[in-house]
Amino acid sequence: MKSIGVFSPAVNVNSAAVLSSIPLQMIYNFNIFYYVFYFLATFLMVIYKSFKGNLTEEVVPIVINLVLTIGSMLLSLYYLLWQTYVLKADVIINAILLAIYGLEEVLDVIAVSTFARIYT
């Protein structure tokens, strides 16, 4: 008998043993719910960030938008660069998202500087 991996018991390598990991499958199932939460939370934050600061011409909500967008950019970079298995679809949708985030960041800085210059 030869031990294979940390989670598997000693099994005969030549036998047809199941080597899948139950904790890994549990995490996969948890991720299904987390992605739904992530999507809804991001969607609600985009709605909040888009209308609260720009239309009221307030600097603080736009600065909060800048900070939150940086966090979203890091998550997008993870899906684009650092996950183990990256599909072409991942590359396309995350590249588009990063381009939109980059444009948003530039426009946020312009809006903040305009509001600060006019209202101070």
PDB file of C-alpha atoms in Angstrom:
ATOM      1  CA  MET A   1       0.000   0.000   0.000  1.00  0.00           C
ATOM      2  CA  LYS A   2       1.211   3.484  -0.846  1.00  0.00           C
ATOM      3  CA  SER A   3      -0.145   6.734   0.601  1.00  0.00           C
ATOM      4  CA  ILE A   4      -1.239   9.311  -1.970  1.00  0.00           C
ATOM      5  CA  GLY A   5      -1.654  12.890  -0.793  1.00  0.00           C
ATOM      6  CA  VAL A   6      -2.508  14.399   2.569  1.00  0.00           C
ATOM      7  CA  PHE A   7      -6.230  13.680   2.604  1.00  0.00           C
ATOM      8  CA  SER A   8      -6.273  10.189   1.173  1.00  0.00           C
ATOM      9  CA  PRO A   9      -5.728   7.041   3.236  1.00  0.00           C
ATOM     10  CA  ALA A  10      -3.189   4.435   2.243  1.00  0.00           C
ATOM     11  CA  VAL A  11      -4.511   2.825  -0.941  1.00  0.00           C
ATOM     12  CA  ASN A  12      -3.156   0.523  -3.558  1.00  0.00           C
ATOM     13  CA  VAL A  13      -2.014   2.711  -6.474  1.00  0.00           C
ATOM     14  CA  ASN A  14      -2.971   0.023  -8.969  1.00  0.00           C
ATOM     15  CA  SER A  15      -6.567  -0.203  -7.696  1.00  0.00           C
ATOM     16  CA  ALA A  16      -9.401   1.968  -8.988  1.00  0.00           C
ATOM     17  CA  ALA A  17      -9.582   4.117  -5.856  1.00  0.00           C
ATOM     18  CA  VAL A  18     -11.424   7.407  -5.742  1.00  0.00           C
ATOM     19  CA  LEU A  19      -8.955  10.195  -5.038  1.00  0.00           C
ATOM     20  CA  SER A  20     -11.303  13.184  -5.103  1.00  0.00           C
ATOM     21  CA  SER A  21     -11.387  15.461  -2.078  1.00  0.00           C
ATOM     22  CA  ILE A  22     -14.585  15.990  -0.101  1.00  0.00           C
ATOM     23  CA  PRO A  23     -13.382  19.293   1.431  1.00  0.00           C
ATOM     24  CA  LEU A  24     -12.568  20.577  -2.066  1.00  0.00           C
ATOM     25  CA  GLN A  25     -16.048  19.659  -3.299  1.00  0.00           C
ATOM     26  CA  MET A  26     -17.560  21.396  -0.273  1.00  0.00           C
ATOM     27  CA  ILE A  27     -15.635  24.569  -1.146  1.00  0.00           C
ATOM     28  CA  TYR A  28     -16.841  24.327  -4.748  1.00  0.00           C
ATOM     29  CA  ASN A  29     -20.429  24.140  -3.522  1.00  0.00           C
ATOM     30  CA  PHE A  30     -19.870  27.057  -1.136  1.00  0.00           C
ATOM     31  CA  ASN A  31     -18.439  29.106  -3.994  1.00  0.00           C
ATOM     32  CA  ILE A  32     -21.697  28.784  -5.907  1.00  0.00           C
ATOM     33  CA  PHE A  33     -23.470  30.693  -3.140  1.00  0.00           C
ATOM     34  CA  TYR A  34     -20.587  33.120  -2.700  1.00  0.00           C
ATOM     35  CA  TYR A  35     -20.592  34.060  -6.394  1.00  0.00           C
ATOM     36  CA  VAL A  36     -24.302  34.875  -6.179  1.00  0.00           C
ATOM     37  CA  PHE A  37     -23.592  37.044  -3.126  1.00  0.00           C
ATOM     38  CA  TYR A  38     -20.583  38.638  -4.869  1.00  0.00           C
ATOM     39  CA  PHE A  39     -22.631  39.456  -7.955  1.00  0.00           C
ATOM     40  CA  LEU A  40     -25.507  40.976  -5.969  1.00  0.00           C
ATOM     41  CA  ALA A  41     -23.197  42.943  -3.655  1.00  0.00           C
ATOM     42  CA  THR A  42     -21.185  44.296  -6.578  1.00  0.00           C
ATOM     43  CA  PHE A  43     -24.359  45.177  -8.466  1.00  0.00           C
ATOM     44  CA  LEU A  44     -25.790  47.053  -5.481  1.00  0.00           C
ATOM     45  CA  MET A  45     -22.502  48.882  -4.865  1.00  0.00           C
ATOM     46  CA  VAL A  46     -22.351  49.949  -8.507  1.00  0.00           C
ATOM     47  CA  ILE A  47     -25.865  51.362  -8.246  1.00  0.00           C
ATOM     48  CA  TYR A  48     -24.971  53.174  -5.016  1.00  0.00           C
ATOM     49  CA  LYS A  49     -21.660  54.477  -6.300  1.00  0.00           C
ATOM     50  CA  SER A  50     -23.021  55.600  -9.655  1.00  0.00           C
ATOM     51  CA  PHE A  51     -25.838  57.819  -8.397  1.00  0.00           C
ATOM     52  CA  LYS A  52     -24.903  58.940  -4.921  1.00  0.00           C
ATOM     53  CA  GLY A  53     -21.772  60.989  -5.571  1.00  0.00           C
ATOM     54  CA  ASN A  54     -21.874  62.210  -9.123  1.00  0.00           C
ATOM     55  CA  LEU A  55     -25.428  63.541  -9.244  1.00  0.00           C
ATOM     56  CA  THR A  56     -25.187  65.223  -5.848  1.00  0.00           C
ATOM     57  CA  GLU A  57     -21.746  66.614  -6.743  1.00  0.00           C
ATOM     58  CA  GLU A  58     -20.248  65.424  -3.464  1.00  0.00           C
ATOM     59  CA  VAL A  59     -16.584  64.527  -3.196  1.00  0.00           C
ATOM     60  CA  VAL A  60     -16.724  61.923  -0.380  1.00  0.00           C
ATOM     61  CA  PRO A  61     -18.941  59.358  -2.184  1.00  0.00           C
ATOM     62  CA  ILE A  62     -16.762  59.605  -5.281  1.00  0.00           C
ATOM     63  CA  VAL A  63     -13.605  59.031  -3.222  1.00  0.00           C
ATOM     64  CA  ILE A  64     -15.310  56.014  -1.622  1.00  0.00           C
ATOM     65  CA  ASN A  65     -16.087  54.864  -5.167  1.00  0.00           C
ATOM     66  CA  LEU A  66     -12.388  55.167  -6.038  1.00  0.00           C
ATOM     67  CA  VAL A  67     -11.397  52.957  -3.107  1.00  0.00           C
ATOM     68  CA  LEU A  68     -14.112  50.347  -3.728  1.00  0.00           C
ATOM     69  CA  THR A  69     -13.267  50.215  -7.412  1.00  0.00           C
ATOM     70  CA  ILE A  70      -9.636  49.467  -6.605  1.00  0.00           C
ATOM     71  CA  GLY A  71     -10.807  46.458  -4.580  1.00  0.00           C
ATOM     72  CA  SER A  72     -12.996  45.321  -7.460  1.00  0.00           C
ATOM     73  CA  MET A  73     -10.055  45.749  -9.827  1.00  0.00           C
ATOM     74  CA  LEU A  74      -7.936  43.467  -7.663  1.00  0.00           C
ATOM     75  CA  LEU A  75     -10.645  40.798  -7.747  1.00  0.00           C
ATOM     76  CA  SER A  76     -10.838  41.129 -11.505  1.00  0.00           C
ATOM     77  CA  LEU A  77      -7.055  40.844 -11.770  1.00  0.00           C
ATOM     78  CA  TYR A  78      -7.222  37.658  -9.723  1.00  0.00           C
ATOM     79  CA  TYR A  79      -9.674  36.131 -12.179  1.00  0.00           C
ATOM     80  CA  LEU A  80      -7.580  37.345 -15.095  1.00  0.00           C
ATOM     81  CA  LEU A  81      -4.056  36.494 -13.938  1.00  0.00           C
ATOM     82  CA  TRP A  82      -3.768  34.494 -10.760  1.00  0.00           C
ATOM     83  CA  GLN A  83      -6.354  31.752 -10.813  1.00  0.00           C
ATOM     84  CA  THR A  84      -5.094  28.304 -11.750  1.00  0.00           C
ATOM     85  CA  TYR A  85      -7.231  27.777 -14.826  1.00  0.00           C
ATOM     86  CA  VAL A  86      -8.032  30.822 -16.962  1.00  0.00           C
ATOM     87  CA  LEU A  87     -10.452  30.490 -19.855  1.00  0.00           C
ATOM     88  CA  LYS A  88     -10.478  32.729 -22.889  1.00  0.00           C
ATOM     89  CA  ALA A  89     -13.895  33.966 -21.690  1.00  0.00           C
ATOM     90  CA  ASP A  90     -12.262  34.981 -18.368  1.00  0.00           C
ATOM     91  CA  VAL A  91      -9.662  36.991 -20.259  1.00  0.00           C
ATOM     92  CA  ILE A  92     -12.243  38.748 -22.428  1.00  0.00           C
ATOM     93  CA  ILE A  93     -14.772  39.711 -19.763  1.00  0.00           C
ATOM     94  CA  ASN A  94     -12.138  40.721 -17.206  1.00  0.00           C
ATOM     95  CA  ALA A  95     -10.149  42.749 -19.729  1.00  0.00           C
ATOM     96  CA  ILE A  96     -13.328  44.638 -20.647  1.00  0.00           C
ATOM     97  CA  LEU A  97     -14.157  45.132 -16.967  1.00  0.00           C
ATOM     98  CA  LEU A  98     -10.668  46.423 -16.211  1.00  0.00           C
ATOM     99  CA  ALA A  99     -10.865  48.853 -19.132  1.00  0.00           C
ATOM    100  CA  ILE A 100     -14.201  50.156 -17.843  1.00  0.00           C
ATOM    101  CA  TYR A 101     -12.810  50.405 -14.301  1.00  0.00           C
ATOM    102  CA  GLY A 102      -9.768  52.291 -15.599  1.00  0.00           C
ATOM    103  CA  LEU A 103     -11.970  54.775 -17.427  1.00  0.00           C
ATOM    104  CA  GLU A 104     -14.154  55.092 -14.333  1.00  0.00           C
ATOM    105  CA  GLU A 105     -11.129  55.825 -12.152  1.00  0.00           C
ATOM    106  CA  VAL A 106      -9.911  58.549 -14.537  1.00  0.00           C
ATOM    107  CA  LEU A 107     -13.370  60.137 -14.673  1.00  0.00           C
ATOM    108  CA  ASP A 108     -13.681  59.908 -10.869  1.00  0.00           C
ATOM    109  CA  VAL A 109     -10.431  61.819 -10.416  1.00  0.00           C
ATOM    110  CA  ILE A 110     -11.551  64.459 -12.928  1.00  0.00           C
ATOM    111  CA  ALA A 111     -14.927  64.837 -11.182  1.00  0.00           C
ATOM    112  CA  VAL A 112     -13.354  65.090  -7.715  1.00  0.00           C
ATOM    113  CA  SER A 113     -10.880  67.714  -8.885  1.00  0.00           C
ATOM    114  CA  THR A 114     -13.665  69.677 -10.610  1.00  0.00           C
ATOM    115  CA  PHE A 115     -15.950  69.558  -7.551  1.00  0.00           C
ATOM    116  CA  ALA A 116     -13.098  70.473  -5.224  1.00  0.00           C
ATOM    117  CA  ARG A 117     -12.008  73.392  -7.398  1.00  0.00           C
ATOM    118  CA  ILE A 118     -15.515  74.836  -7.760  1.00  0.00           C
ATOM    119  CA  TYR A 119     -16.836  74.250  -4.229  1.00  0.00           C
ATOM    120  CA  THR A 120     -13.742  75.305  -2.250  1.00  0.00           C
TER     121      THR A 120
END
